[in-house]
Short mmCIF file of C-alpha atoms and ligand atoms in Angstrom, two decimals:
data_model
loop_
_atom_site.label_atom_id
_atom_site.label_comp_id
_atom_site.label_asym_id
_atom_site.label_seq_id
_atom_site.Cartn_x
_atom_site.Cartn_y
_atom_site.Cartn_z
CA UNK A 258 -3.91 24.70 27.17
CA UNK A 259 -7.76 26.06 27.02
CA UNK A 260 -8.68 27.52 23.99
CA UNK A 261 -8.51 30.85 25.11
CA UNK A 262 -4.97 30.62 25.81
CA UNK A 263 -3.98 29.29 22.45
CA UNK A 264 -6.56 32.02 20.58
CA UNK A 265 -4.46 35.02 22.45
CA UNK A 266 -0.94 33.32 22.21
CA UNK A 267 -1.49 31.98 18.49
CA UNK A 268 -4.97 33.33 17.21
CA UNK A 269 -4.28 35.00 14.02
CA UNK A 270 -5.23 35.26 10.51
CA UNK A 271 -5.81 31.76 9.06
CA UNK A 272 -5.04 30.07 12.05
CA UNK A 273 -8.24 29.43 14.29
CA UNK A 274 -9.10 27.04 17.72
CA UNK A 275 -12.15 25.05 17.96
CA UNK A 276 -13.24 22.06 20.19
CA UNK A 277 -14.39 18.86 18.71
CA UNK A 278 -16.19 16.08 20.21
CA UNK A 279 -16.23 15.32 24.12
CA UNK A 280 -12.88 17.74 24.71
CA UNK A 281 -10.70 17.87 21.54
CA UNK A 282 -8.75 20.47 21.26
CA UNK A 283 -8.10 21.38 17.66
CA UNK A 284 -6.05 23.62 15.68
CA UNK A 285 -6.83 24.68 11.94
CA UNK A 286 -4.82 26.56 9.65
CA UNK A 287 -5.85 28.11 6.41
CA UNK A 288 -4.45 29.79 3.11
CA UNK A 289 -5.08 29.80 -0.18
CA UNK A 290 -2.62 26.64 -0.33
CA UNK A 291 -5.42 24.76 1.52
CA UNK A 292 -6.60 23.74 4.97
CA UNK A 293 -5.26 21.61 7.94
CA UNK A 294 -7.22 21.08 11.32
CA UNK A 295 -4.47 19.22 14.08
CA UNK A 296 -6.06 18.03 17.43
CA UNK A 297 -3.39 18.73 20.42
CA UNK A 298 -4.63 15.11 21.37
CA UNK A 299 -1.81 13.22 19.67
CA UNK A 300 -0.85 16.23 17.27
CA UNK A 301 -2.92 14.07 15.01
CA UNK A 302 -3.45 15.76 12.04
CA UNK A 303 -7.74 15.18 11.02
CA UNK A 304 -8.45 16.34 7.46
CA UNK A 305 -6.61 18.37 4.88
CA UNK A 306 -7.95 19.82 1.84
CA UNK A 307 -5.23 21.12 -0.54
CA UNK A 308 -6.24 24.69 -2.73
CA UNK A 309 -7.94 22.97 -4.79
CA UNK A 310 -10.39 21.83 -2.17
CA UNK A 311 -9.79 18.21 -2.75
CA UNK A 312 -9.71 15.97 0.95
CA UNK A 313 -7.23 13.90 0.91
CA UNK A 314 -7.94 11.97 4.17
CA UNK A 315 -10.12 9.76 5.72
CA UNK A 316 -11.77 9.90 9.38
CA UNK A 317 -14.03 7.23 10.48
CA UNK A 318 -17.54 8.69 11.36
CA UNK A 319 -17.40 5.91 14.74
CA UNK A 320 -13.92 7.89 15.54
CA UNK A 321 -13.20 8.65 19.19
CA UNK A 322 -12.76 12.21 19.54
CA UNK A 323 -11.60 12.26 23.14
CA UNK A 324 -8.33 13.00 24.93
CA UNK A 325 -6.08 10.40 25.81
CA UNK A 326 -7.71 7.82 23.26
CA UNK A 327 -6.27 7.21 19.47
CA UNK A 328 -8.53 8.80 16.55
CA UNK A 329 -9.12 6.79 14.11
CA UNK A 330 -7.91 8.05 10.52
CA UNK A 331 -6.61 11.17 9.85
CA UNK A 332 -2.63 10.65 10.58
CA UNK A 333 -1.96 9.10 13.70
CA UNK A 334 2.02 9.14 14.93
CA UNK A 335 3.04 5.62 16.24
CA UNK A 336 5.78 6.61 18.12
CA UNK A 337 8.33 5.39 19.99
CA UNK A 338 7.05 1.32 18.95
CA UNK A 339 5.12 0.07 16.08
CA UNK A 340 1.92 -2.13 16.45
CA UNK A 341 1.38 -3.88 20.02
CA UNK A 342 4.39 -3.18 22.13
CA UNK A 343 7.33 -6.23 21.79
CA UNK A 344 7.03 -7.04 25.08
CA UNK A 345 4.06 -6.18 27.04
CA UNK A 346 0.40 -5.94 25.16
CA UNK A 347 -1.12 -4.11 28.05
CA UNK A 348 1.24 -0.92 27.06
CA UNK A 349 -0.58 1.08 24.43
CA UNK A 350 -0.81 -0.25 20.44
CA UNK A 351 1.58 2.41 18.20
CA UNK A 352 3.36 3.65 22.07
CA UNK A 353 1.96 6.58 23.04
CA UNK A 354 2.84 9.75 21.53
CA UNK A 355 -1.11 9.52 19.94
CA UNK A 356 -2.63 9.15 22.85
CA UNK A 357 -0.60 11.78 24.73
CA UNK A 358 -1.62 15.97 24.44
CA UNK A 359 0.97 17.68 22.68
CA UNK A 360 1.84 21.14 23.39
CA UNK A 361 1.22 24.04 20.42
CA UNK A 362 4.86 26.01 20.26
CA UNK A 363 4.70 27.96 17.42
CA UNK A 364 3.23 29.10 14.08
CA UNK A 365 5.16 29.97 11.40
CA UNK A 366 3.50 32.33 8.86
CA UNK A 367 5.85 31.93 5.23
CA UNK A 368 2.64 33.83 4.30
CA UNK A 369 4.38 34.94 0.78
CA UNK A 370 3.56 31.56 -0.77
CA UNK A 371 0.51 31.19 1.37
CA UNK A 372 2.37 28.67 3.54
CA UNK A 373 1.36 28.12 6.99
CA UNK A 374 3.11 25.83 9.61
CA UNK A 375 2.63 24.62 13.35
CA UNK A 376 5.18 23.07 15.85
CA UNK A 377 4.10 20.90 18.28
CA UNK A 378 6.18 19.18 20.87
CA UNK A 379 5.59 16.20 23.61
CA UNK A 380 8.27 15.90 25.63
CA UNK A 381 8.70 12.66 28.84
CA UNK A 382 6.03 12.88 31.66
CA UNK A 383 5.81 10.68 34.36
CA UNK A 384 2.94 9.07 32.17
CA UNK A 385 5.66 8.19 29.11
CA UNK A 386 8.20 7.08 31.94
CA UNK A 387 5.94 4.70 33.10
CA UNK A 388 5.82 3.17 29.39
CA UNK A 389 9.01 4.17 28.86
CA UNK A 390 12.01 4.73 30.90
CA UNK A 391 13.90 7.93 28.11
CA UNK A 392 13.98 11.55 28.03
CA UNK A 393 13.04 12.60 25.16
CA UNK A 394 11.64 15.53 23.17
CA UNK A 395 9.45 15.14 20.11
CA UNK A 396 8.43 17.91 17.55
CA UNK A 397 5.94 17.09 14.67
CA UNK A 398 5.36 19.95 12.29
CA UNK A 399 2.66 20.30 10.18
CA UNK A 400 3.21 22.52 6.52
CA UNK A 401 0.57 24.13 4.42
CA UNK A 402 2.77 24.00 1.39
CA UNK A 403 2.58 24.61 -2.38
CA UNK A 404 -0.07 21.87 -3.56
CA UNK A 405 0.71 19.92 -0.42
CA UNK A 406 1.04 18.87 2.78
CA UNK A 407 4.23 18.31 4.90
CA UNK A 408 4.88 16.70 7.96
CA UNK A 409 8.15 16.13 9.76
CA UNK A 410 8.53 14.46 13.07
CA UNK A 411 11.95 14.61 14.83
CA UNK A 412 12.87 12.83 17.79
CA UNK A 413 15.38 14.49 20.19
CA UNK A 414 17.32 11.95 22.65
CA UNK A 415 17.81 14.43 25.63
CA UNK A 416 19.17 11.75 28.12
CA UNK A 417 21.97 9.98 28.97
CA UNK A 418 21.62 6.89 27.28
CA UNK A 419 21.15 5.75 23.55
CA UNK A 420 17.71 4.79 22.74
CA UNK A 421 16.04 2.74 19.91
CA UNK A 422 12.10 3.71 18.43
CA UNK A 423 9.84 2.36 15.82
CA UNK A 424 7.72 4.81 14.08
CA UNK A 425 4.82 5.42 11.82
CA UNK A 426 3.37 8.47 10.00
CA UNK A 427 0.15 5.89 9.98
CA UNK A 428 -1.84 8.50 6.91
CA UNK A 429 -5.67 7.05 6.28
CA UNK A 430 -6.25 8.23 2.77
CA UNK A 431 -9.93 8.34 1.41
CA UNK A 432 -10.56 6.63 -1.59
CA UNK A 433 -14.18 6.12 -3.84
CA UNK A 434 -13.77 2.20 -3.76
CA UNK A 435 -11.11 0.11 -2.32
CA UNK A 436 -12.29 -2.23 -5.31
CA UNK A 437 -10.90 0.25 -7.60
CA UNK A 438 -7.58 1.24 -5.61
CA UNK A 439 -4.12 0.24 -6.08
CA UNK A 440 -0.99 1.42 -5.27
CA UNK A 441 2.05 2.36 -7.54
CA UNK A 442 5.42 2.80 -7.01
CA UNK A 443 6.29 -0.51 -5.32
CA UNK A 444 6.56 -3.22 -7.92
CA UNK A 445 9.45 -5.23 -7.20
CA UNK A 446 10.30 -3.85 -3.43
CA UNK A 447 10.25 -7.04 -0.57
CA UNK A 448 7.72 -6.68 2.05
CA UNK A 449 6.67 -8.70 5.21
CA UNK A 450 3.32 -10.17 5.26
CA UNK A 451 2.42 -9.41 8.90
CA UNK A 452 -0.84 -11.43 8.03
CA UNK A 453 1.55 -14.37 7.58
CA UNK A 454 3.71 -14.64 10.16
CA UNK A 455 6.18 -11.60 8.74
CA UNK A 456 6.91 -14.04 5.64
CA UNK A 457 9.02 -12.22 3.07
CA UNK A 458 7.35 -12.07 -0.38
CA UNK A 459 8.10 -9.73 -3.56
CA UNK A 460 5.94 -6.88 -5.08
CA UNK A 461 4.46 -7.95 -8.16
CA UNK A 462 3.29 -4.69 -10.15
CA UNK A 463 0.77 -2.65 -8.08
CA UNK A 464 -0.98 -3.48 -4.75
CA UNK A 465 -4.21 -4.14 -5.33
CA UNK A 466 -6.99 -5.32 -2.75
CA UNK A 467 -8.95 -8.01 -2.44
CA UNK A 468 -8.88 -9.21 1.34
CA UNK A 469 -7.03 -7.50 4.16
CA UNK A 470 -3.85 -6.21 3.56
CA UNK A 471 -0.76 -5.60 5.79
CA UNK A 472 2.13 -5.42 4.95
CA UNK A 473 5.50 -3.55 5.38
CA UNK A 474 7.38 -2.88 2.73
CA UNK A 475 11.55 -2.67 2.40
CA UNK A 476 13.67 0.45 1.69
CA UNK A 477 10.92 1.39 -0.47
CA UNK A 478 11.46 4.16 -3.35
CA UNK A 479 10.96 7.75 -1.48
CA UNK A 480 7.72 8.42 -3.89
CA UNK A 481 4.74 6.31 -4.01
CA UNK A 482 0.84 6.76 -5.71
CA UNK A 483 -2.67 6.05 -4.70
CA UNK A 484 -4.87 5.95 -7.20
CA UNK A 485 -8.80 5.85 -7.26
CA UNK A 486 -8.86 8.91 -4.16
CA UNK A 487 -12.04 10.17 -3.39
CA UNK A 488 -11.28 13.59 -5.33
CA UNK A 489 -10.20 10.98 -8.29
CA UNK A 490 -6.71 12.65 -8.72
CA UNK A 491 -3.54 10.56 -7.91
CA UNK A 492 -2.36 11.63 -4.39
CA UNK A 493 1.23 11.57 -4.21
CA UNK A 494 3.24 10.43 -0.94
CA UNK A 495 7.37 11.43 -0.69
CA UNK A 496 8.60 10.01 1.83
CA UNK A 497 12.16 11.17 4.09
CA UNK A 498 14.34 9.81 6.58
CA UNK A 499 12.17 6.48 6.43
CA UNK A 500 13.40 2.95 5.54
CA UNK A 501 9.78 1.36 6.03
CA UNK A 502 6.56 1.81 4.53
CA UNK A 503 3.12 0.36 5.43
CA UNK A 504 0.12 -0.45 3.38
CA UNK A 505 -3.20 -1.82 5.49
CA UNK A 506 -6.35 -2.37 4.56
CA UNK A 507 -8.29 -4.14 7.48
CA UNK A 508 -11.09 -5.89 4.91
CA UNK A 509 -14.68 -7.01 6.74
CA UNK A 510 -14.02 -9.40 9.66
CA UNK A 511 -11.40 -6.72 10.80
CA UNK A 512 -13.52 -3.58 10.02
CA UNK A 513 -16.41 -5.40 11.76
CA UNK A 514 -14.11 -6.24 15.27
CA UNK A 515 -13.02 -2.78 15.58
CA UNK A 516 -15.65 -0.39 17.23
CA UNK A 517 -14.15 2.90 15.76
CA UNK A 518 -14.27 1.68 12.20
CA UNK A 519 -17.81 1.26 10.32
CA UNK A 520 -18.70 -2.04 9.04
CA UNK A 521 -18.67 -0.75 5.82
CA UNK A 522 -15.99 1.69 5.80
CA UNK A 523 -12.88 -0.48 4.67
CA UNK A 524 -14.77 0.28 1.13
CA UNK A 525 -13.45 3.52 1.78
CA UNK A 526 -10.10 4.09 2.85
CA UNK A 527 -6.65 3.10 2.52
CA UNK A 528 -3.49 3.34 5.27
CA UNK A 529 -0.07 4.32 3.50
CA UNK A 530 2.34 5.14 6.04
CA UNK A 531 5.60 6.41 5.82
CA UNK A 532 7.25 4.38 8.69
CA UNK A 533 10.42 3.04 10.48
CA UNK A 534 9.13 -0.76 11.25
CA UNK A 535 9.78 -3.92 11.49
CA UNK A 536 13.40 -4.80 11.21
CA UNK A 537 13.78 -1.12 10.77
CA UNK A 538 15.00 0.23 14.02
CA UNK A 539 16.29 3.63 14.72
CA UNK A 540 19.08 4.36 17.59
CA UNK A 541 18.85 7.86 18.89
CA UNK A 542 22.78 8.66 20.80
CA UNK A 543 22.64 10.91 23.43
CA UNK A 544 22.17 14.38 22.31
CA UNK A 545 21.21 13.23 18.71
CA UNK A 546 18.22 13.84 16.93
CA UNK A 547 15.98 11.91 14.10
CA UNK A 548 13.98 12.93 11.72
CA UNK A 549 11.30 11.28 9.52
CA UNK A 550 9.26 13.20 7.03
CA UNK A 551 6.27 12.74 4.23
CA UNK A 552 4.39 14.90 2.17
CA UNK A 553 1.39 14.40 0.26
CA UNK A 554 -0.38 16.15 -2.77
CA UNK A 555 -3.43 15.40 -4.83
CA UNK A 556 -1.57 15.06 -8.86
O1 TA6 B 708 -0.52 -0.15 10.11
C1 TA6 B 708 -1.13 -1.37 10.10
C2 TA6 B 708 -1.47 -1.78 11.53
O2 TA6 B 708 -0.34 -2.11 12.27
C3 TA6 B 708 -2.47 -2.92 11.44
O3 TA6 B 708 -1.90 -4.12 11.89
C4 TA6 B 708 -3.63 -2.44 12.31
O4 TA6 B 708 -3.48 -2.88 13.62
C5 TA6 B 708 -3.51 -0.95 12.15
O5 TA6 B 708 -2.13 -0.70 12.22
C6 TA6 B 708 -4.34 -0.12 13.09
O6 TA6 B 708 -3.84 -0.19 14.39
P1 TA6 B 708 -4.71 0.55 15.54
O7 TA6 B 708 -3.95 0.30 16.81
O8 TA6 B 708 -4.76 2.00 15.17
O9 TA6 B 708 -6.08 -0.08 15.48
#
């Protein structure tokens, strides 16, 4: 939809269209709870500052801002696989609801708190089929809430038969030094290496980092922390519906073979993702729906 369409259908206070790079349209919200900016591109949500102004997320300055490609940082949604498709590595890495434009539906104004929300929804095109062979219906909605941000993403089976997804709310949090990061909340919970061959291992105490890191974790507690963030409070994730989570840090040799990600820029970021993955598979029966949630707030 051009953004003329969406400024006369949704344009109103706090809630403004701009384009970014080569044809990004992007959506921004604003309260006195904070800031959000969502491209349609993916509904990926770019950069969030909560009211205190603190930015919680990271976006690589070599990001592609372009239709149709993924953006690297912010929150991409790896949706309906996880990583490089089981079966066939030409289909797209995550599946392709963040690579696909979403449609804005709505905006809901629970102005009395300051809160601010927009719906977006994908639904099956002949380019999903093609991946894909399910009707389906996704909405992803994105909450300006009291000191934080919510997302939810539900997936609606609208066919005939049962379906099964992997899925990732993949957040890119910015942090001052990786060197000086860890992450709490996990000491004790089994995790697959997926740098070794998915070997089971155990959470000892924090995650700290000191070479790439990927791992995903087992019915992990709902709450994790993050702490060293760029605004140097602890940020917070609560996690819902979600029996996965995901903690990468690609590290130099992968920074340096990725051409959306600066050299240097592993220093500064961190991926904790509230996820489905791995051995954690979600059937969808005809008719059903599924729903997998985070928020995340600066402490
Ligand atoms: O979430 C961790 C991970 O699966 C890593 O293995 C790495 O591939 C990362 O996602 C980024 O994937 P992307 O396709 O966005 O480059």
């Amino acid at each position: 939809m051009e953004l003329s369409s969406l400024r006369s259908r949704f344009g109103q206070e706090g809630v403004q269209f701009e384009q970014l790079g080569e044809d990004l349209s992007v959506v921004r919200l604003q309260s006195q709870l904070g800031s959000v900016s969502i491209a349609l591109n993916g509904a990926h949500v770019l950069e969030y500052s909560d009211a205190s102004g603190a930015a919680l997320l990271w976006l690589s300055e070599k990001a592609n801002l372009e239709n149709g490609k993924p953006i690297r940082g912010g929150v991409p949604i790896c949706w309906p696989w996880f990583g490089p498709h089981p079966e066939d590595s030409e289909k797209p890495a995550h599946g392709f609801a963040r690579v696909s434009q979403w449609e804005l539906i709505d905006i809901k104004d629970e102005r009395s708190d300051g809160g601010l929300a927009a719906e977006l929804r994908l639904t099956d095109s002949e380019f999903s089929r093609s991946l894909w062979p399910y009707p389906f219906e996704l909405r992803f909605r994105v909450s300006l809430l009291l000191g934080a941000l919510g997302f939810e993403l539900t997936t609606h089976n609208t066919g005939e038969r049962a379906f099964q997804i992997c899925e990732a709310l993949h957040t890119y949090f910015g942090v001052r030094s990786i060197h000086s990061t860890s992450v709490d909340g996990l000491d004790g919970v089994p995790y697959l290496d997926q740098l070794e061959s998915m070997e089971r291992k155990d959470q000892k105490g924090t995650i700290q980092f000191d070479r790439e890191v990927d791992r995903i974790y087992l019915d992990p507690p709902t709450k994790a922390w993050v702490d060293g963030s760029r605004s140097g409070k602890r940020i917070e994730i609560e996690s819902r519906g979600s029996q996965s989570a995901v903690v990468w840090n690609p590290w130099i040799d992968k920074a340096k073979r990725m051409a959306d990600f600066g050299d240097e820029e592993y220093l500064e970021m961190l991926c904790y993702e509230t996820a489905n993955a791995g051995p954690h598979v979600i059937s969808v029966e005809p008719g059903e729906q599924h729903t997998i949630g985070a928020s995340i707030r600066a402490l």
